Amino acid sequence: MVIYYNTSSILNLQPLNLPLETAISTFLLATLSYLVILFCNLCLILTVVLNKTLHQPMHLLLINLPINDLIGSTAFFPQIIKELLFDTRKMHYTACLAQAFCIHTYAVGAVLILSLMAYDS
């Protein structure tokens, strides 16, 4: 049996039900948090990439943590920030699948990286 999905469908999300003042402060806090996460992780990645003395197996393993963190935060924060800003409560099915894939990739990556680090030590 073949099941066909309409990939152009739009999903209705549950409302956040935040008052305007709370939504604005939450939007600012979420945006600031996302920018700090991006800045710190990119600094860590650039430090390991540009410093030749850090090109050792352990440091190359550690560089996967900020990359994985960028995947997880980029899967989560932009949708929340958009929802706080516009309050549309709608999401395309393909965007939902992409977000679910990235969040699951983040979770598996975190467990795998930490397991490899525990095995390495």
Short mmCIF file of N, CA, C and O in Angstrom, two decimals, residues 11-112:
data_model
loop_
_atom_site.label_atom_id
_atom_site.label_comp_id
_atom_site.label_asym_id
_atom_site.label_seq_id
_atom_site.Cartn_x
_atom_site.Cartn_y
_atom_site.Cartn_z
N LEU A 11 0.57 23.23 8.19
CA LEU A 11 0.18 22.75 9.51
C LEU A 11 -0.20 23.94 10.38
O LEU A 11 0.45 24.98 10.35
N ASN A 12 -1.24 23.78 11.18
CA ASN A 12 -1.62 24.80 12.14
C ASN A 12 -0.97 24.47 13.48
O ASN A 12 -1.13 23.37 14.00
N LEU A 13 -0.26 25.45 14.03
CA LEU A 13 0.44 25.25 15.29
C LEU A 13 -0.41 25.75 16.46
O LEU A 13 -1.29 26.58 16.29
N GLN A 14 -0.11 25.24 17.62
CA GLN A 14 -0.80 25.71 18.81
C GLN A 14 -0.33 27.13 19.13
O GLN A 14 0.86 27.45 19.01
N PRO A 15 -1.23 28.01 19.55
CA PRO A 15 -0.81 29.38 19.86
C PRO A 15 0.02 29.43 21.13
O PRO A 15 -0.12 28.60 22.02
N LEU A 16 0.90 30.41 21.19
CA LEU A 16 1.71 30.61 22.38
C LEU A 16 0.95 31.36 23.47
O LEU A 16 1.30 31.28 24.64
N ASN A 17 -0.07 32.11 23.09
CA ASN A 17 -0.92 32.86 24.04
C ASN A 17 -0.10 33.74 24.98
O ASN A 17 -0.27 33.70 26.20
N LEU A 18 0.77 34.54 24.43
CA LEU A 18 1.56 35.47 25.23
C LEU A 18 1.02 36.88 25.05
O LEU A 18 0.69 37.28 23.93
N PRO A 19 0.94 37.65 26.14
CA PRO A 19 0.59 39.06 25.98
C PRO A 19 1.66 39.78 25.16
O PRO A 19 2.79 39.31 25.05
N LEU A 20 1.31 40.92 24.60
CA LEU A 20 2.22 41.64 23.71
C LEU A 20 3.54 41.99 24.40
O LEU A 20 4.61 41.81 23.82
N GLU A 21 3.48 42.46 25.64
CA GLU A 21 4.71 42.84 26.36
C GLU A 21 5.62 41.62 26.58
O GLU A 21 6.83 41.70 26.41
N THR A 22 5.01 40.51 26.95
CA THR A 22 5.78 39.30 27.18
C THR A 22 6.33 38.75 25.87
O THR A 22 7.47 38.27 25.83
N ALA A 23 5.56 38.84 24.80
CA ALA A 23 6.01 38.34 23.50
C ALA A 23 7.21 39.14 23.00
O ALA A 23 8.15 38.57 22.45
N ILE A 24 7.18 40.44 23.20
CA ILE A 24 8.30 41.29 22.75
C ILE A 24 9.56 40.97 23.55
O ILE A 24 10.65 40.81 22.98
N SER A 25 9.44 40.87 24.87
CA SER A 25 10.62 40.58 25.68
C SER A 25 11.13 39.16 25.41
O SER A 25 12.35 38.92 25.38
N THR A 26 10.23 38.21 25.18
CA THR A 26 10.64 36.85 24.84
C THR A 26 11.33 36.81 23.48
O THR A 26 12.32 36.10 23.29
N PHE A 27 10.79 37.59 22.52
CA PHE A 27 11.42 37.68 21.20
C PHE A 27 12.83 38.23 21.31
O PHE A 27 13.77 37.69 20.71
N LEU A 28 13.01 39.29 22.08
CA LEU A 28 14.35 39.87 22.24
C LEU A 28 15.31 38.90 22.93
O LEU A 28 16.48 38.78 22.53
N LEU A 29 14.83 38.22 23.96
CA LEU A 29 15.67 37.26 24.66
C LEU A 29 16.04 36.08 23.76
O LEU A 29 17.20 35.64 23.75
N ALA A 30 15.08 35.58 22.99
CA ALA A 30 15.36 34.45 22.08
C ALA A 30 16.34 34.87 20.98
O ALA A 30 17.26 34.11 20.64
N THR A 31 16.14 36.07 20.44
CA THR A 31 17.06 36.55 19.39
C THR A 31 18.46 36.75 19.94
O THR A 31 19.45 36.36 19.31
N LEU A 32 18.56 37.35 21.12
CA LEU A 32 19.86 37.56 21.74
C LEU A 32 20.53 36.22 22.05
O LEU A 32 21.73 36.05 21.80
N SER A 33 19.78 35.26 22.56
CA SER A 33 20.34 33.94 22.86
C SER A 33 20.85 33.26 21.59
O SER A 33 21.93 32.68 21.58
N TYR A 34 20.07 33.34 20.53
CA TYR A 34 20.47 32.72 19.26
C TYR A 34 21.74 33.37 18.71
O TYR A 34 22.65 32.67 18.24
N LEU A 35 21.82 34.70 18.79
CA LEU A 35 23.02 35.39 18.29
C LEU A 35 24.25 35.05 19.13
O LEU A 35 25.35 34.89 18.59
N VAL A 36 24.09 34.93 20.45
CA VAL A 36 25.21 34.54 21.30
C VAL A 36 25.66 33.12 20.99
O VAL A 36 26.86 32.84 20.91
N ILE A 37 24.70 32.22 20.78
CA ILE A 37 25.04 30.84 20.42
C ILE A 37 25.80 30.81 19.10
O ILE A 37 26.83 30.13 18.98
N LEU A 38 25.32 31.54 18.11
CA LEU A 38 26.01 31.59 16.82
C LEU A 38 27.42 32.15 16.96
O LEU A 38 28.39 31.59 16.43
N PHE A 39 27.55 33.27 17.67
CA PHE A 39 28.86 33.92 17.81
C PHE A 39 29.85 33.02 18.53
O PHE A 39 30.98 32.83 18.06
N CYS A 40 29.47 32.45 19.66
CA CYS A 40 30.39 31.63 20.44
C CYS A 40 30.80 30.36 19.70
O CYS A 40 31.98 30.00 19.68
N ASN A 41 29.84 29.70 19.07
CA ASN A 41 30.18 28.47 18.34
C ASN A 41 31.04 28.74 17.12
O ASN A 41 31.97 27.98 16.83
N LEU A 42 30.75 29.83 16.41
CA LEU A 42 31.60 30.17 15.26
C LEU A 42 33.00 30.57 15.70
O LEU A 42 33.98 30.25 15.02
N CYS A 43 33.13 31.24 16.85
CA CYS A 43 34.46 31.56 17.38
C CYS A 43 35.24 30.29 17.72
O CYS A 43 36.43 30.20 17.43
N LEU A 44 34.57 29.32 18.34
CA LEU A 44 35.24 28.06 18.65
C LEU A 44 35.68 27.32 17.40
O LEU A 44 36.80 26.81 17.31
N ILE A 45 34.81 27.28 16.41
CA ILE A 45 35.15 26.59 15.16
C ILE A 45 36.31 27.29 14.46
O ILE A 45 37.27 26.64 14.02
N LEU A 46 36.25 28.60 14.37
CA LEU A 46 37.33 29.34 13.71
C LEU A 46 38.64 29.22 14.46
O LEU A 46 39.71 29.17 13.85
N THR A 47 38.59 29.17 15.79
CA THR A 47 39.82 29.02 16.57
C THR A 47 40.50 27.70 16.26
O THR A 47 41.71 27.66 16.05
N VAL A 48 39.74 26.63 16.22
CA VAL A 48 40.34 25.32 15.94
C VAL A 48 40.80 25.22 14.49
O VAL A 48 41.86 24.68 14.20
N VAL A 49 40.03 25.79 13.57
CA VAL A 49 40.38 25.70 12.15
C VAL A 49 41.62 26.54 11.83
O VAL A 49 42.51 26.10 11.09
N LEU A 50 41.72 27.74 12.39
CA LEU A 50 42.81 28.64 12.03
C LEU A 50 44.09 28.39 12.81
O LEU A 50 45.17 28.77 12.34
N ASN A 51 44.01 27.77 13.97
CA ASN A 51 45.21 27.52 14.77
C ASN A 51 45.73 26.12 14.44
O ASN A 51 45.13 25.11 14.77
N LYS A 52 46.89 26.07 13.78
CA LYS A 52 47.45 24.80 13.31
C LYS A 52 47.84 23.88 14.46
O LYS A 52 47.86 22.66 14.30
N THR A 53 48.15 24.42 15.63
CA THR A 53 48.54 23.56 16.76
C THR A 53 47.34 22.80 17.33
O THR A 53 47.53 21.85 18.08
N LEU A 54 46.14 23.21 16.99
CA LEU A 54 44.94 22.53 17.47
C LEU A 54 44.42 21.47 16.51
O LEU A 54 43.34 20.93 16.70
N HIS A 55 45.20 21.15 15.49
CA HIS A 55 44.78 20.13 14.52
C HIS A 55 45.23 18.75 14.99
O HIS A 55 46.00 18.06 14.32
N GLN A 56 44.75 18.37 16.15
CA GLN A 56 45.01 17.07 16.74
C GLN A 56 43.69 16.32 16.82
O GLN A 56 42.62 16.93 16.81
N PRO A 57 43.74 15.00 16.93
CA PRO A 57 42.49 14.22 16.91
C PRO A 57 41.47 14.65 17.98
O PRO A 57 40.28 14.73 17.70
N MET A 58 41.93 14.95 19.17
CA MET A 58 40.98 15.33 20.22
C MET A 58 40.31 16.67 19.91
O MET A 58 39.12 16.85 20.14
N HIS A 59 41.08 17.63 19.41
CA HIS A 59 40.50 18.93 19.07
C HIS A 59 39.57 18.83 17.87
O HIS A 59 38.57 19.54 17.79
N LEU A 60 39.91 17.96 16.94
CA LEU A 60 39.02 17.76 15.80
C LEU A 60 37.72 17.06 16.23
O LEU A 60 36.67 17.29 15.64
N LEU A 61 37.82 16.24 17.26
CA LEU A 61 36.61 15.65 17.82
C LEU A 61 35.80 16.71 18.56
O LEU A 61 34.56 16.74 18.46
N LEU A 62 36.48 17.59 19.26
CA LEU A 62 35.78 18.65 19.99
C LEU A 62 35.12 19.68 19.07
O LEU A 62 34.16 20.34 19.47
N ILE A 63 35.63 19.84 17.86
CA ILE A 63 35.04 20.81 16.93
C ILE A 63 33.65 20.35 16.48
O ILE A 63 32.82 21.17 16.06
N ASN A 64 33.37 19.06 16.62
CA ASN A 64 32.05 18.56 16.24
C ASN A 64 30.96 19.01 17.20
O ASN A 64 29.80 19.08 16.82
N LEU A 65 31.31 19.31 18.45
CA LEU A 65 30.30 19.78 19.40
C LEU A 65 29.71 21.13 19.00
O LEU A 65 28.49 21.28 18.97
N PRO A 66 30.52 22.15 18.67
CA PRO A 66 29.90 23.41 18.23
C PRO A 66 29.17 23.29 16.89
O PRO A 66 28.15 23.96 16.68
N ILE A 67 29.67 22.43 16.01
CA ILE A 67 28.95 22.23 14.74
C ILE A 67 27.59 21.60 15.01
O ILE A 67 26.56 22.03 14.46
N ASN A 68 27.56 20.63 15.88
CA ASN A 68 26.31 19.99 16.25
C ASN A 68 25.38 20.98 16.97
O ASN A 68 24.17 20.98 16.74
N ASP A 69 25.94 21.82 17.80
CA ASP A 69 25.14 22.84 18.49
C ASP A 69 24.55 23.84 17.51
O ASP A 69 23.41 24.29 17.68
N LEU A 70 25.30 24.19 16.48
CA LEU A 70 24.76 25.08 15.44
C LEU A 70 23.59 24.43 14.70
O LEU A 70 22.60 25.10 14.38
N ILE A 71 23.68 23.14 14.45
CA ILE A 71 22.58 22.44 13.79
C ILE A 71 21.33 22.46 14.67
O ILE A 71 20.24 22.77 14.22
N GLY A 72 21.50 22.16 15.95
CA GLY A 72 20.36 22.12 16.86
C GLY A 72 19.73 23.47 17.09
O GLY A 72 18.50 23.61 17.05
N SER A 73 20.54 24.49 17.31
CA SER A 73 19.97 25.81 17.58
C SER A 73 19.37 26.43 16.32
O SER A 73 18.35 27.13 16.39
N THR A 74 19.95 26.16 15.16
CA THR A 74 19.38 26.68 13.93
C THR A 74 18.09 25.95 13.55
O THR A 74 17.23 26.51 12.89
N ALA A 75 17.93 24.72 14.00
CA ALA A 75 16.68 24.02 13.76
C ALA A 75 15.56 24.54 14.67
O ALA A 75 14.40 24.51 14.29
N PHE A 76 15.92 25.02 15.84
CA PHE A 76 14.91 25.40 16.83
C PHE A 76 14.59 26.89 16.87
O PHE A 76 13.43 27.30 16.78
N PHE A 77 15.60 27.73 17.00
CA PHE A 77 15.39 29.14 17.28
C PHE A 77 14.70 29.94 16.17
O PHE A 77 13.81 30.75 16.47
N PRO A 78 15.06 29.80 14.89
CA PRO A 78 14.40 30.65 13.88
C PRO A 78 12.88 30.47 13.82
O PRO A 78 12.15 31.46 13.67
N GLN A 79 12.39 29.27 13.98
CA GLN A 79 10.94 29.06 13.96
C GLN A 79 10.28 29.71 15.17
O GLN A 79 9.23 30.34 15.06
N ILE A 80 10.89 29.59 16.34
CA ILE A 80 10.33 30.22 17.55
C ILE A 80 10.37 31.73 17.43
O ILE A 80 9.40 32.43 17.78
N ILE A 81 11.47 32.27 16.91
CA ILE A 81 11.59 33.72 16.75
C ILE A 81 10.55 34.23 15.75
O ILE A 81 9.90 35.25 15.98
N LYS A 82 10.38 33.51 14.65
CA LYS A 82 9.36 33.91 13.66
C LYS A 82 7.97 33.86 14.26
O LYS A 82 7.15 34.76 14.04
N GLU A 83 7.70 32.85 15.02
CA GLU A 83 6.37 32.72 15.64
C GLU A 83 6.12 33.82 16.67
O GLU A 83 5.02 34.35 16.77
N LEU A 84 7.15 34.18 17.41
CA LEU A 84 7.00 35.26 18.39
C LEU A 84 6.80 36.61 17.71
O LEU A 84 6.06 37.46 18.20
N LEU A 85 7.45 36.79 16.57
CA LEU A 85 7.38 38.07 15.89
C LEU A 85 6.09 38.25 15.11
O LEU A 85 5.43 39.29 15.20
N PHE A 86 5.68 37.23 14.36
CA PHE A 86 4.53 37.38 13.47
C PHE A 86 3.25 36.72 13.98
O PHE A 86 2.18 37.08 13.53
N ASP A 87 3.34 35.77 14.87
CA ASP A 87 2.19 35.06 15.43
C ASP A 87 1.30 34.49 14.33
O ASP A 87 0.08 34.65 14.33
N THR A 88 1.92 33.82 13.36
CA THR A 88 1.17 33.27 12.23
C THR A 88 0.54 31.92 12.57
O THR A 88 -0.50 31.58 12.02
N ARG A 89 1.17 31.16 13.42
CA ARG A 89 0.70 29.83 13.83
C ARG A 89 0.54 28.88 12.66
O ARG A 89 -0.30 28.00 12.67
N LYS A 90 1.34 29.05 11.63
CA LYS A 90 1.30 28.15 10.47
C LYS A 90 2.73 27.77 10.09
O LYS A 90 3.66 28.55 10.23
N MET A 91 2.85 26.53 9.60
CA MET A 91 4.15 26.02 9.19
C MET A 91 3.93 25.05 8.05
O MET A 91 3.03 24.21 8.10
N HIS A 92 4.75 25.14 7.02
CA HIS A 92 4.65 24.22 5.90
C HIS A 92 5.10 22.82 6.33
O HIS A 92 5.96 22.66 7.19
N TYR A 93 4.50 21.84 5.70
CA TYR A 93 4.81 20.45 6.03
C TYR A 93 6.28 20.13 5.78
O TYR A 93 6.93 19.46 6.60
N THR A 94 6.84 20.61 4.68
CA THR A 94 8.25 20.33 4.38
C THR A 94 9.17 21.02 5.38
O THR A 94 10.20 20.46 5.74
N ALA A 95 8.80 22.22 5.84
CA ALA A 95 9.61 22.90 6.85
C ALA A 95 9.56 22.14 8.17
O ALA A 95 10.56 22.05 8.89
N CYS A 96 8.41 21.58 8.47
CA CYS A 96 8.26 20.77 9.69
C CYS A 96 9.13 19.52 9.62
O CYS A 96 9.79 19.15 10.59
N LEU A 97 9.15 18.87 8.45
CA LEU A 97 9.99 17.69 8.27
C LEU A 97 11.48 18.05 8.38
O LEU A 97 12.25 17.31 8.99
N ALA A 98 11.86 19.17 7.79
CA ALA A 98 13.26 19.60 7.86
C ALA A 98 13.65 19.92 9.31
O ALA A 98 14.75 19.55 9.76
N GLN A 99 12.76 20.58 10.04
CA GLN A 99 13.05 20.91 11.43
C GLN A 99 13.15 19.63 12.27
O GLN A 99 14.06 19.50 13.09
N ALA A 100 12.25 18.70 12.07
CA ALA A 100 12.30 17.44 12.81
C ALA A 100 13.57 16.66 12.50
O ALA A 100 14.20 16.09 13.39
N PHE A 101 13.96 16.65 11.22
CA PHE A 101 15.19 15.95 10.83
C PHE A 101 16.40 16.58 11.50
O PHE A 101 17.27 15.88 12.03
N CYS A 102 16.49 17.92 11.50
CA CYS A 102 17.64 18.60 12.10
C CYS A 102 17.69 18.40 13.61
O CYS A 102 18.77 18.21 14.18
N ILE A 103 16.54 18.43 14.27
CA ILE A 103 16.54 18.24 15.72
C ILE A 103 16.92 16.80 16.07
O ILE A 103 17.67 16.57 17.03
N HIS A 104 16.44 15.84 15.30
CA HIS A 104 16.83 14.46 15.57
C HIS A 104 18.31 14.23 15.23
O HIS A 104 18.98 13.47 15.92
N THR A 105 18.80 14.87 14.19
CA THR A 105 20.23 14.79 13.87
C THR A 105 21.06 15.38 14.99
O THR A 105 22.11 14.84 15.37
N TYR A 106 20.60 16.49 15.55
CA TYR A 106 21.28 17.11 16.69
C TYR A 106 21.33 16.15 17.88
O TYR A 106 22.38 15.99 18.51
N ALA A 107 20.22 15.52 18.20
CA ALA A 107 20.17 14.62 19.35
C ALA A 107 21.09 13.41 19.15
O ALA A 107 21.86 13.05 20.05
N VAL A 108 21.02 12.81 17.97
CA VAL A 108 21.88 11.65 17.69
C VAL A 108 23.34 12.07 17.67
O VAL A 108 24.21 11.36 18.20
N GLY A 109 23.62 13.23 17.10
CA GLY A 109 25.00 13.72 17.06
C GLY A 109 25.57 13.98 18.44
O GLY A 109 26.72 13.65 18.71
N ALA A 110 24.76 14.55 19.32
CA ALA A 110 25.23 14.82 20.68
C ALA A 110 25.55 13.53 21.42
O ALA A 110 26.61 13.41 22.07
N VAL A 111 24.69 12.55 21.31
CA VAL A 111 24.93 11.27 21.98
C VAL A 111 26.16 10.58 21.38
O VAL A 111 27.00 10.05 22.11
N LEU A 112 26.27 10.62 20.06
CA LEU A 112 27.39 9.97 19.40
C LEU A 112 28.72 10.64 19.75
O LEU A 112 29.70 9.96 20.07
#
